[in-house]
Tab-separated table of C-alpha atoms and ligand atoms in Angstrom:
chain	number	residue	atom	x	y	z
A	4	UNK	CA	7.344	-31.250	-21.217
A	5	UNK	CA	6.567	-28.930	-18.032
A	6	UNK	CA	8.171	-30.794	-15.243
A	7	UNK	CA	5.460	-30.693	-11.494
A	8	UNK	CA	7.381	-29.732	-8.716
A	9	UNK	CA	5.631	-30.191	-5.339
A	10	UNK	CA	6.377	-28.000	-2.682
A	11	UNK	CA	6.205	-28.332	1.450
A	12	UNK	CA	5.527	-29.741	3.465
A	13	UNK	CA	4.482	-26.451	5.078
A	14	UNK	CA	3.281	-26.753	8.916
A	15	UNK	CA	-0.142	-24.692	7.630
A	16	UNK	CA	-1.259	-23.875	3.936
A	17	UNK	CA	-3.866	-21.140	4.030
A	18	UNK	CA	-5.752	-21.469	0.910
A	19	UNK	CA	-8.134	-18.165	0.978
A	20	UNK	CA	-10.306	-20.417	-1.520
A	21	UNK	CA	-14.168	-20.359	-1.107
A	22	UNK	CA	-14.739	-17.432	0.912
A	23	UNK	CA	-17.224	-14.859	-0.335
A	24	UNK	CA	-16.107	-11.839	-2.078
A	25	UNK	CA	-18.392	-9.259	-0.076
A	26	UNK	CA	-18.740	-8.798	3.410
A	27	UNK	CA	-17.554	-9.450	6.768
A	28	UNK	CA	-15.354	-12.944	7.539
A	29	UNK	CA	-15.063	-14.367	11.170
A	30	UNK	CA	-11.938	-16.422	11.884
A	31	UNK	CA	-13.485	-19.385	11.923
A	32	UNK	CA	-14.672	-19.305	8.115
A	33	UNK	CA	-10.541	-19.695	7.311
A	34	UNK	CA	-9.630	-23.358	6.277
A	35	UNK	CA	-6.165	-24.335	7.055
A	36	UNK	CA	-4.309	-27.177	5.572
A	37	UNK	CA	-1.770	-28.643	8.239
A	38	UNK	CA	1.684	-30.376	6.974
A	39	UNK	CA	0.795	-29.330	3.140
A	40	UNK	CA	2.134	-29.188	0.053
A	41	UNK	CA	1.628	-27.203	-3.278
A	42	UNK	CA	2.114	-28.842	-6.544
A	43	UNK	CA	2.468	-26.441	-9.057
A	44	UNK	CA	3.908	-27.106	-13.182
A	45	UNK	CA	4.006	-24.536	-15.579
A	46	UNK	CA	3.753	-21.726	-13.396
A	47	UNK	CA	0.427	-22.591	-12.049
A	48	UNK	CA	-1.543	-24.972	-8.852
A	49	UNK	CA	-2.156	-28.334	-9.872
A	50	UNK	CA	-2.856	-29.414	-6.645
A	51	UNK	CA	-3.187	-28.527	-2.862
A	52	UNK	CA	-3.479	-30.705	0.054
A	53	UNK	CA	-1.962	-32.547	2.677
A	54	UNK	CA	2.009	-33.037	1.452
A	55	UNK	CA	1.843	-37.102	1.911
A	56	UNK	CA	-1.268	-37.374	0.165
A	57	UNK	CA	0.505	-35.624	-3.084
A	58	UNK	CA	3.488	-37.143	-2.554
A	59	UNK	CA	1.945	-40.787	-2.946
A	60	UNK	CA	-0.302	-39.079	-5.480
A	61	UNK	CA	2.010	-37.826	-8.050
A	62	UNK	CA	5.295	-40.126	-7.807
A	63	UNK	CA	7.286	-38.219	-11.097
A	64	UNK	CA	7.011	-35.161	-9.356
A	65	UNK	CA	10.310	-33.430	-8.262
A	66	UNK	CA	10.272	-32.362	-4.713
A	67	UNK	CA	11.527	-28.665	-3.172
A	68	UNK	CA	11.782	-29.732	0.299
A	69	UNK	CA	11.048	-26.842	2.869
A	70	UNK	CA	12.744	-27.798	6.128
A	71	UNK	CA	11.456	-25.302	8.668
A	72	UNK	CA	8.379	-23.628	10.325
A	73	UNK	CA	6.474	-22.097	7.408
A	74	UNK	CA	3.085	-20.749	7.083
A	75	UNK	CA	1.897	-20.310	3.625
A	76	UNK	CA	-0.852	-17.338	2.183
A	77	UNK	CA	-0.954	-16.347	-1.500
A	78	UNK	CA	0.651	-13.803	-2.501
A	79	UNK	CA	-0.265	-10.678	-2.027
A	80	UNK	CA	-1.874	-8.252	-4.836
A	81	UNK	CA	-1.374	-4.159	-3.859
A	82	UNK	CA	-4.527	-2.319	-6.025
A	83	UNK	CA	-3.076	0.954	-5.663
A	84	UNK	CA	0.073	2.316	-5.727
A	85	UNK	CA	2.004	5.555	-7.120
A	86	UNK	CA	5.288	3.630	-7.271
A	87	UNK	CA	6.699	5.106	-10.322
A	88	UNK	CA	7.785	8.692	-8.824
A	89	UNK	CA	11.108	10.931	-8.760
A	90	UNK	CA	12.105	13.254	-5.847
A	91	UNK	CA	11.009	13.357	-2.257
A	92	UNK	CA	8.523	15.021	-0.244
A	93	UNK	CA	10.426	14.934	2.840
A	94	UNK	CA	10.209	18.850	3.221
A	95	UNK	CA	6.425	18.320	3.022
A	96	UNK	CA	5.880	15.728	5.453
A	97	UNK	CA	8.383	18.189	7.988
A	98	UNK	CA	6.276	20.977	7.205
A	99	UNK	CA	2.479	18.681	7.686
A	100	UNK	CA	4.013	17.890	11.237
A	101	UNK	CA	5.007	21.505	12.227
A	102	UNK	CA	1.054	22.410	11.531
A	103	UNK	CA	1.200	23.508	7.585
A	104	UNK	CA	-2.165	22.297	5.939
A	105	UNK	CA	-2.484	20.340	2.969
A	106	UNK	CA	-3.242	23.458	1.036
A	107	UNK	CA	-0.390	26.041	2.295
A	108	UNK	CA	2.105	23.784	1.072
A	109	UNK	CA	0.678	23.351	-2.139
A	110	UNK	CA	0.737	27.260	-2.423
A	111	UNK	CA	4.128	26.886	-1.608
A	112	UNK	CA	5.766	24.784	-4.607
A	113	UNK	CA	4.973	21.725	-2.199
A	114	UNK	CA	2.471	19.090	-2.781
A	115	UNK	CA	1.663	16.629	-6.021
A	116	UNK	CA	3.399	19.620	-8.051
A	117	UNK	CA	6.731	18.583	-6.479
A	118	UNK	CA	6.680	15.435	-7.484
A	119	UNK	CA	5.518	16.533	-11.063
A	120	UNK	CA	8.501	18.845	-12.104
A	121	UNK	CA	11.009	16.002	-10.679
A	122	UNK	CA	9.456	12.780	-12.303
A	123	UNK	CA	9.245	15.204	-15.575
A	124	UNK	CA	12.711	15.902	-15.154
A	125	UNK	CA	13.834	11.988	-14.938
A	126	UNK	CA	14.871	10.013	-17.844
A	127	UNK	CA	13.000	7.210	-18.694
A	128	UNK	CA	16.213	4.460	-17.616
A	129	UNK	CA	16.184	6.337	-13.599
A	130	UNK	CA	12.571	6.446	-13.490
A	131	UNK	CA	12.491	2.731	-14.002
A	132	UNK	CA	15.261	2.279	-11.742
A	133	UNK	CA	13.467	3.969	-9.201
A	134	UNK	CA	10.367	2.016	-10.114
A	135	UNK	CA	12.100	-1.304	-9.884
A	136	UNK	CA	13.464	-0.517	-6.163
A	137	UNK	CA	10.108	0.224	-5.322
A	138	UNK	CA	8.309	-3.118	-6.850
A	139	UNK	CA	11.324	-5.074	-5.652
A	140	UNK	CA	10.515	-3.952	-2.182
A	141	UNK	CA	7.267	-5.166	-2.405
A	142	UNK	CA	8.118	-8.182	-3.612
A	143	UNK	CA	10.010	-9.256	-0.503
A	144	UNK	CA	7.365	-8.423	1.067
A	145	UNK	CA	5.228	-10.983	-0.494
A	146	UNK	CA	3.562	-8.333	-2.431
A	147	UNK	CA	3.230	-10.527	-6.161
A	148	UNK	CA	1.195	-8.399	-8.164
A	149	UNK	CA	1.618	-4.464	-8.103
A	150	UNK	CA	-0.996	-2.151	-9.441
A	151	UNK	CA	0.863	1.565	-10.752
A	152	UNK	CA	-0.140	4.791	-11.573
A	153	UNK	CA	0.914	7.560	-13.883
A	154	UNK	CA	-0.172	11.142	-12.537
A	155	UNK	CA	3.232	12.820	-11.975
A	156	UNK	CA	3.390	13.602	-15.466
A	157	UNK	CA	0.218	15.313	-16.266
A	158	UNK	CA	0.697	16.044	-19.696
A	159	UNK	CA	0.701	13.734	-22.890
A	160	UNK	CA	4.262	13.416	-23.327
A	161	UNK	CA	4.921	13.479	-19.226
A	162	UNK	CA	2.659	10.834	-18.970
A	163	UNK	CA	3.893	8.377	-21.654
A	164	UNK	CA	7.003	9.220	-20.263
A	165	UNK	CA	5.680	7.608	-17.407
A	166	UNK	CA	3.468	4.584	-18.206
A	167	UNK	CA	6.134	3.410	-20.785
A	168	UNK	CA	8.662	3.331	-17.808
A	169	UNK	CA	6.018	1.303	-15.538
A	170	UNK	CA	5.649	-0.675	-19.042
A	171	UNK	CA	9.273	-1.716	-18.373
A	172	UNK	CA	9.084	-2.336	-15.012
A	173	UNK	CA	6.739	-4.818	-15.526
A	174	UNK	CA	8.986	-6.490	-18.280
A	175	UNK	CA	12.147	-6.569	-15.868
A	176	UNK	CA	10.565	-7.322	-13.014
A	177	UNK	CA	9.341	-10.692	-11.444
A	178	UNK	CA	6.089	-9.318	-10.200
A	179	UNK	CA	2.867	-8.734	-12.025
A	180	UNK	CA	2.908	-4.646	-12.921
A	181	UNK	CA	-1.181	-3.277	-13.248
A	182	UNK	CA	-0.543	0.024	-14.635
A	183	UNK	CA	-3.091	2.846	-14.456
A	184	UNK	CA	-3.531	6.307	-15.892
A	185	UNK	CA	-4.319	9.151	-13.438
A	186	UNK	CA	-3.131	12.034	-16.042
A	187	UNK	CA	-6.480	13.643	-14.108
A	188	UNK	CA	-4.947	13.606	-10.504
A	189	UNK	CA	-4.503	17.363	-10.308
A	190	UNK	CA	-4.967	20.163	-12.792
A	191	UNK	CA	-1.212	20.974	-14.096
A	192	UNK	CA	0.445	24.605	-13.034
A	193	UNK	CA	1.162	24.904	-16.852
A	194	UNK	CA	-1.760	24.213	-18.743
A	195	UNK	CA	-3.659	26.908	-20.265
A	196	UNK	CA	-7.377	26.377	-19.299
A	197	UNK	CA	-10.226	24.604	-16.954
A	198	UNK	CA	-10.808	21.399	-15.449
A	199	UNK	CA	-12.774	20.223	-18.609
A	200	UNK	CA	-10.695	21.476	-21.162
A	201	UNK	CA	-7.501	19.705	-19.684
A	202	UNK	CA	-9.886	16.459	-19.264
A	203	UNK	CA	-11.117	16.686	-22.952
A	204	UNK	CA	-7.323	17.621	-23.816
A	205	UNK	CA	-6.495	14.101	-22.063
A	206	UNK	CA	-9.280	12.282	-23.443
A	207	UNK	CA	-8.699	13.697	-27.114
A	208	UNK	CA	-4.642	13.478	-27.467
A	209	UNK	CA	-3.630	10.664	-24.600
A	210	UNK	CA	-5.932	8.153	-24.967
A	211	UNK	CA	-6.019	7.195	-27.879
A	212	UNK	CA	-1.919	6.926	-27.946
A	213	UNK	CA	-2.533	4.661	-24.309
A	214	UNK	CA	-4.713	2.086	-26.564
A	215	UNK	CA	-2.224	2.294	-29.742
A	216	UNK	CA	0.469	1.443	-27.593
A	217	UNK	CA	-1.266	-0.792	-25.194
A	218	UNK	CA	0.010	0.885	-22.180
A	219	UNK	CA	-2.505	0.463	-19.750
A	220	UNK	CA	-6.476	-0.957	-20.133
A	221	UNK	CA	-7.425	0.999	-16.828
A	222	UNK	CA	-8.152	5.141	-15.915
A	223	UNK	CA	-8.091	6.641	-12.641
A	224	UNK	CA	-9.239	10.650	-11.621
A	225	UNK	CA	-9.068	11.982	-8.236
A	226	UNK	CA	-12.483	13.294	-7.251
A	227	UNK	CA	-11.557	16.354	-4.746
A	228	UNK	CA	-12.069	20.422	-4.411
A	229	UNK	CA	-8.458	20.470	-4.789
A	230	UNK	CA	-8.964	18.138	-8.277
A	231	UNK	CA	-11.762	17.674	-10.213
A	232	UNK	CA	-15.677	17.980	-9.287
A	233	UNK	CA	-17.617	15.288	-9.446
A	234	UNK	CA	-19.873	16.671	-12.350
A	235	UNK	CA	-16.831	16.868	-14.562
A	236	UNK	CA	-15.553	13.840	-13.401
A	237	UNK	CA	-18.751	11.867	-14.443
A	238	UNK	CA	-18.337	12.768	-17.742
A	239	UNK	CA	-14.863	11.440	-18.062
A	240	UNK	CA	-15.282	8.098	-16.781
A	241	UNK	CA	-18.333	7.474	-18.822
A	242	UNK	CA	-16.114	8.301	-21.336
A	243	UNK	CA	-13.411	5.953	-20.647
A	244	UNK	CA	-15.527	3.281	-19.959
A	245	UNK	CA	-16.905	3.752	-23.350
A	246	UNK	CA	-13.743	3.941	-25.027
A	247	UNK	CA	-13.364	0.596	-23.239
A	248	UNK	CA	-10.961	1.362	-20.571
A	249	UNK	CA	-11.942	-0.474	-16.813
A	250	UNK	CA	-11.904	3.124	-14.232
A	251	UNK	CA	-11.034	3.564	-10.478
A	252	UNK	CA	-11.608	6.480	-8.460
A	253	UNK	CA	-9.998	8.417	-5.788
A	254	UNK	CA	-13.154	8.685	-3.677
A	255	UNK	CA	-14.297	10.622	-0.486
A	256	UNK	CA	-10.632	11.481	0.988
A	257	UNK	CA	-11.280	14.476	2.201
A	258	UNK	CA	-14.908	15.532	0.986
A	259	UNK	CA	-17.383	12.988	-0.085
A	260	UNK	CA	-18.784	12.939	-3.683
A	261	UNK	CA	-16.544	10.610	-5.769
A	262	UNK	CA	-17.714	7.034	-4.312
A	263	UNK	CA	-21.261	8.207	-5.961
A	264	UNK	CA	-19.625	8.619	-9.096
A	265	UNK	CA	-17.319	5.592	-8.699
A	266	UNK	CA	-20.909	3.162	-8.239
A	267	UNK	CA	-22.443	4.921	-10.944
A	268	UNK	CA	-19.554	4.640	-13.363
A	269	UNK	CA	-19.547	0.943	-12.478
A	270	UNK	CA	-16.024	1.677	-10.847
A	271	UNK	CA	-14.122	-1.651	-10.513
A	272	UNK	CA	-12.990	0.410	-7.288
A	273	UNK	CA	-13.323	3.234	-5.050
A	274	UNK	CA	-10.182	4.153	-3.202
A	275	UNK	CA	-9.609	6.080	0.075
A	276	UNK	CA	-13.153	6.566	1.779
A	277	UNK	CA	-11.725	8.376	4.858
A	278	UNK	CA	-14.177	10.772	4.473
A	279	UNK	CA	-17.974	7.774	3.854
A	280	UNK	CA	-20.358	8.452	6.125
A	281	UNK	CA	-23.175	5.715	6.180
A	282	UNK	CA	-25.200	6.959	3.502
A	283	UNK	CA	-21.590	6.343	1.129
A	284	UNK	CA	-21.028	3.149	3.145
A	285	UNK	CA	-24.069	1.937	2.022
A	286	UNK	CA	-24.629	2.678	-1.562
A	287	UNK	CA	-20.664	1.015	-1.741
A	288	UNK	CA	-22.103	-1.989	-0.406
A	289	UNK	CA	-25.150	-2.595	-2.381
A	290	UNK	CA	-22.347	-2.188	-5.906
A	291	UNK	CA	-19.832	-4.487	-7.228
A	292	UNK	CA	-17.480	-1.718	-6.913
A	293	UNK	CA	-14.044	-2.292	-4.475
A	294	UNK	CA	-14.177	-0.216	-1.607
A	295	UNK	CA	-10.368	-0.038	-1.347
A	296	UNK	CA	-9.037	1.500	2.392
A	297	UNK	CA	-5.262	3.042	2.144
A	298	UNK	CA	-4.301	3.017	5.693
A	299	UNK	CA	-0.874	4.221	4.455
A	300	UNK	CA	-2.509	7.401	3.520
A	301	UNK	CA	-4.395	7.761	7.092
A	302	UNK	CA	-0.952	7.287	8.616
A	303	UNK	CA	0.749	9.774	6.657
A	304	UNK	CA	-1.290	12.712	7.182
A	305	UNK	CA	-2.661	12.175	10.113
A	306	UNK	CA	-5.926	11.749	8.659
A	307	UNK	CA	-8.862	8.823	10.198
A	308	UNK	CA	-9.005	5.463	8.295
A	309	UNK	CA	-11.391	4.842	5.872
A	310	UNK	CA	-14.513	2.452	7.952
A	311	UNK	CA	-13.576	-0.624	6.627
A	312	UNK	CA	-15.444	-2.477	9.603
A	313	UNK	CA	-18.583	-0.509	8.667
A	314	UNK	CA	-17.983	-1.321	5.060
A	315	UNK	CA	-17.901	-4.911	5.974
A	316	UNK	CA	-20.557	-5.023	8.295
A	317	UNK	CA	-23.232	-3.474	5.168
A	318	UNK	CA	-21.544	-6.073	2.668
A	319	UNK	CA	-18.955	-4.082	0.671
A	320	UNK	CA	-15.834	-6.010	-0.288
A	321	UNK	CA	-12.928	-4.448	1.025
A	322	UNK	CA	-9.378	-4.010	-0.071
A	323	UNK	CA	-6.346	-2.630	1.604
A	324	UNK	CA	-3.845	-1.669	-0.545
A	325	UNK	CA	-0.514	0.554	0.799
A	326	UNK	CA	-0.960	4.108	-1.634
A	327	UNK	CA	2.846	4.237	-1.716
A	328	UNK	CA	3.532	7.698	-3.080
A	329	UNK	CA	6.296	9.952	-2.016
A	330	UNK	CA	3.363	12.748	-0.674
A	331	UNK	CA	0.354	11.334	1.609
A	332	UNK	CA	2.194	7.508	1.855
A	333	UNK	CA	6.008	7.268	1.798
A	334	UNK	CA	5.964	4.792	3.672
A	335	UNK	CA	5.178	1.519	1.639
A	336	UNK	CA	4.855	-1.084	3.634
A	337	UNK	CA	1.405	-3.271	3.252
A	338	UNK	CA	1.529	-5.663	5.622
A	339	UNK	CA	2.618	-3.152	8.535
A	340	UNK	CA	-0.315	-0.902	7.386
A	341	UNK	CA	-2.751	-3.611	7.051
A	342	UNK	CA	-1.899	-4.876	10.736
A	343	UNK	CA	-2.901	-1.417	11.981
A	344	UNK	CA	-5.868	-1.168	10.470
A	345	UNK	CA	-7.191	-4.209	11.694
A	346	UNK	CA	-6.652	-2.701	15.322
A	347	UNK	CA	-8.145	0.624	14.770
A	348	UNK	CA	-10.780	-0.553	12.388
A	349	UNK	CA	-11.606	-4.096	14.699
A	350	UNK	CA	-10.593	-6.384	11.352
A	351	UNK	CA	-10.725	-10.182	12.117
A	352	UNK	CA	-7.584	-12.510	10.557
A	353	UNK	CA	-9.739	-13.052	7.924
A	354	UNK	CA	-10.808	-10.265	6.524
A	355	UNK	CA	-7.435	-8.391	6.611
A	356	UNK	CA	-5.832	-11.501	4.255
A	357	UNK	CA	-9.368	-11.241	2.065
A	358	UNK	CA	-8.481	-7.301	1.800
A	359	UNK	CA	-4.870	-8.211	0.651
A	360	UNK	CA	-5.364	-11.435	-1.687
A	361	UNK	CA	-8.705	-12.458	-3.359
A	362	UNK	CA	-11.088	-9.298	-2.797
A	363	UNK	CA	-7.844	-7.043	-3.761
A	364	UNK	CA	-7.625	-9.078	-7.026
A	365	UNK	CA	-11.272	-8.161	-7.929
A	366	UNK	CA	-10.390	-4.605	-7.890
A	367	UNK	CA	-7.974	-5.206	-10.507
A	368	UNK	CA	-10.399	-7.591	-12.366
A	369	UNK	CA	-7.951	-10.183	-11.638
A	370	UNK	CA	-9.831	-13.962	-11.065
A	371	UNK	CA	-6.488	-16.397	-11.210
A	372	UNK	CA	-4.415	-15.080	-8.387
A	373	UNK	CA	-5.585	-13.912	-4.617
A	374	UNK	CA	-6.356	-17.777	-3.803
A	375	UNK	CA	-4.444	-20.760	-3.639
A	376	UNK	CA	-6.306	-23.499	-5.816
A	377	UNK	CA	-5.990	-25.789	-8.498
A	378	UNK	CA	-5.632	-23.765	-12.069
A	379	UNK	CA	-4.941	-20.633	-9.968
A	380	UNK	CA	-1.620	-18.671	-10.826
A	381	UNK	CA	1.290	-20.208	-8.203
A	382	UNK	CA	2.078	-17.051	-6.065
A	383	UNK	CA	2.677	-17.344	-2.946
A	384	UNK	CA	4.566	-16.662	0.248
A	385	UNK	CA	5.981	-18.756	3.261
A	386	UNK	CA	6.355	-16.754	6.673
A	387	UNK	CA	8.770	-18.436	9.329
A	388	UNK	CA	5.905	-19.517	11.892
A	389	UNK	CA	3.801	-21.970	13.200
A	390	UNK	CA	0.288	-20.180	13.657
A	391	UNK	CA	-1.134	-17.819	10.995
A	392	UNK	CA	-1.970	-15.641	13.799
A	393	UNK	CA	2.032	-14.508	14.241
A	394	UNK	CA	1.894	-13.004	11.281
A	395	UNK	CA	-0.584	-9.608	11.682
A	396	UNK	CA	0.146	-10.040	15.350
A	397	UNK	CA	3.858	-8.935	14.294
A	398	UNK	CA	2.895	-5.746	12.729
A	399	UNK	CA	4.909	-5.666	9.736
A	400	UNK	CA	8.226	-7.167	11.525
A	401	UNK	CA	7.886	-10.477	10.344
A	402	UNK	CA	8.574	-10.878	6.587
A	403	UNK	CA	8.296	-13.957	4.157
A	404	UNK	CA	11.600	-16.394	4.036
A	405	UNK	CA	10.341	-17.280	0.818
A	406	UNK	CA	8.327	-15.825	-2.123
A	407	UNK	CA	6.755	-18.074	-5.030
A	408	UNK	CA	6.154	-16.022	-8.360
A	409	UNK	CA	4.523	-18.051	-10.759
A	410	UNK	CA	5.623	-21.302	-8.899
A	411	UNK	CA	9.356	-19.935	-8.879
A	412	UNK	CA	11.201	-19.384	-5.815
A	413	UNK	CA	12.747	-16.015	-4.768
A	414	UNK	CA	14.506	-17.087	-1.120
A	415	UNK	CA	14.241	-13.388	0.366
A	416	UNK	CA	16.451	-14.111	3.728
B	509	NIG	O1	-3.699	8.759	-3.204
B	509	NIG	N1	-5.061	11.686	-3.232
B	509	NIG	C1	-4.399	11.915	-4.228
B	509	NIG	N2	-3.318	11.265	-4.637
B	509	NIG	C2	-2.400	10.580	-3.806
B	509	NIG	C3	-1.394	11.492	-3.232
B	509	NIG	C4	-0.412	11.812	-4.218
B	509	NIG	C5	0.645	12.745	-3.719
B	509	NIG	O2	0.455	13.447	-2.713
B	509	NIG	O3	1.683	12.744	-4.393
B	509	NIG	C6	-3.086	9.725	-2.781
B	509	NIG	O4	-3.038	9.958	-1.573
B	510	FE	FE1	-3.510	7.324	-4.422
């Protein structure tokens, strides 16, 4: 029999539970449990609420006493990351900052192409090393569930090569692993014909292998002049959705075009938007689709942030996820990236933790995690302070003591 454990008591417990999914979230709309306590058997909440209460409530309950400050959020769920990479792009970044564009590097051997011919060159066992670090990192930083890309592969074999090595991640690691295939992120160097052909070459011959194998349920493309147009990228999502794959899209980064497609492909997201104007902002809105902001991206090229307040403001949900990738985001930290968006972008408290937990968790079709209530999944995270507020007021200095996964503790520091 699954032994309850209850947990706390916790000087605030914030729950994230009945808030809506789309639009903007004033500070006030947050409900805060003071001097709770978590109850959680079999790797799931069986109860929230005030820690005495559940104490008297449930008497064979064991009890994991927390004895200092500790301000409790769920965990949170990054919707977009490239964390399974090899090689740097240090030389890049150097050369962005001394005034190369975007596009001179890639003419130089720089760029996504980098990153290909190293993660091709990686075996499978120091990919997933590298992949490991990366999700293990996140973890400590209360980061429970990890969306990850292919796309450095960009060719059948390179990118099984790939989403089997995420596939093991996500068996050796504690947190949940969301892996996505973006073999269309860039047309490969080597391949012998257009944009379509490579697409129906990807669509014919990886596909099919992605299903057999059950490697990932989701497909991503990166809508872009230096990528794929959005006429040809149309095609392929209707596509995948009717091979029964969920799609995302790299949307309106540079030029706009892709969050059209994203809406009309019933995109459970569209990520980036640094480029929406209001005409984007608004068509976003009035869909289900995840507008998904990446102010790790903005930060590492210099680029503006996506208008997340705008997005808000016309009833979009929004996300923020961190883009970790070793080109446009190296950096990789969510919670540091999160904090300055809400400065730039004029965020409230609550709206920044929607974009991280609950609203994130729709953009991976996830409805079990993101919120901390009773049948919910038990991840979540304990920072060491007494007011909620601390914690974006920090900016990405302070860090969780203590991570839950699935009601398990990971004591961080
Ligand atoms: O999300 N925009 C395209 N793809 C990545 C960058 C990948 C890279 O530069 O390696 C992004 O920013
Ligand atoms: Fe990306």
């Amino acid at each position: 029999m699954n032994q309850s454990v209850l947990i706390g008591p916790f000087t605030q417990i914030l729950p994230l539970d009945a808030l809506p999914v789309k639009g903007a979230l004033t500070d006030d709309r947050l409900h805060l449990i003071e001097a709770g306590g978590i109850l959680v058997e079999a790797g799931k909440i069986k109860a929230i609420g005030q820690f005495d209460d559940l104490y008297r409530q449930f008497p064979q309950s064991s009890i994991q006493e927390i004895t200092q400050k500790a301000v409790v959020l769920p965990g949170f769920v990054d919707a977009h990351t490239h964390a399974c990479f090899a090689g740097s792009r240090a030389l890049d970044f150097a050369a962005r900052n001394s005034g190369k564009s975007y596009l001179e590097i890639a003419a130089s051997g720089g760029g996504i192409w980098r990153t290909v011919a190293a993660t091709r060159e990686a075996t499978e066992a120091e990919l997933l090393s590298k992949t490991l670090d990366h999700i293990n990192a996140f973890l400590r930083q209360g980061v429970t569930t990890i969306e990850v890309k292919s796309g450095y592969g960009l060719s059948v074999d390179a990118e099984l090569h790939m989403l089997r090595a995420i596939r093991r991640a996500a068996h050796e690691s504690t947190a949940t692993i969301i892996s996505t295939c973006l073999a269309a992120h860039m047309l490969p160097r080597d391949f012998t014909g257009d944009h379509q052909s490579y697409l129906t070459y990807i669509e014919h011959e990886l596909w099919p292998l992605i299903q057999k194998e059950k490697l990932s349920k989701r497909i991503d493309i990166f809508i872009e002049r230096s990528a794929f147009s959005s006429e040809t990228s149309l095609i392929y999502l209707q596509k995948a959705r009717q091979a029964g794959f969920s799609v995302c899209v790299h949307a309106d980064q540079f030029t706009t075009g892709g969050s059209a497609v994203a809406v009309k492909t019933g995109a459970a997201s569209a990520d980036h938007l640094e480029a929406s104007g209001q005409k984007e902002i608004e068509h976003i809105a009035a869909s289900k689709t995840v507008a998904i902001a990446l102010p790790g991206a903005s930060m590492g090229l210099g680029e503006p942030f996506a208008p997340a307040r705008a997005l808000l403001d016309a009833g979009a949900t929004v996300a923020i996820a961190s883009d970790f990738n070793p080109g446009s985001a190296p950096m990789g930290h969510l919670l540091l990236q999160a904090s300055v968006l809400a400065t730039y972008q004029k965020l409230s408290t609550a709206e920044v933790f929607a974009g991280l937990t609950f609203r994130a968790a729709k953009a991976l079709e996830l409805y079990d995690i993101g919120s901390l209530q009773t049948g919910y999944v038990g991840d979540f995270q304990a920072y060491p302070t007494y007011d909620y507020r601390e914690i974006l007021y920090s900016q990405g200095r302070m860090e969780p003591f203590c991570v839950w996964k699935r009601g398990q503790p990971h004591n961080i520091r």
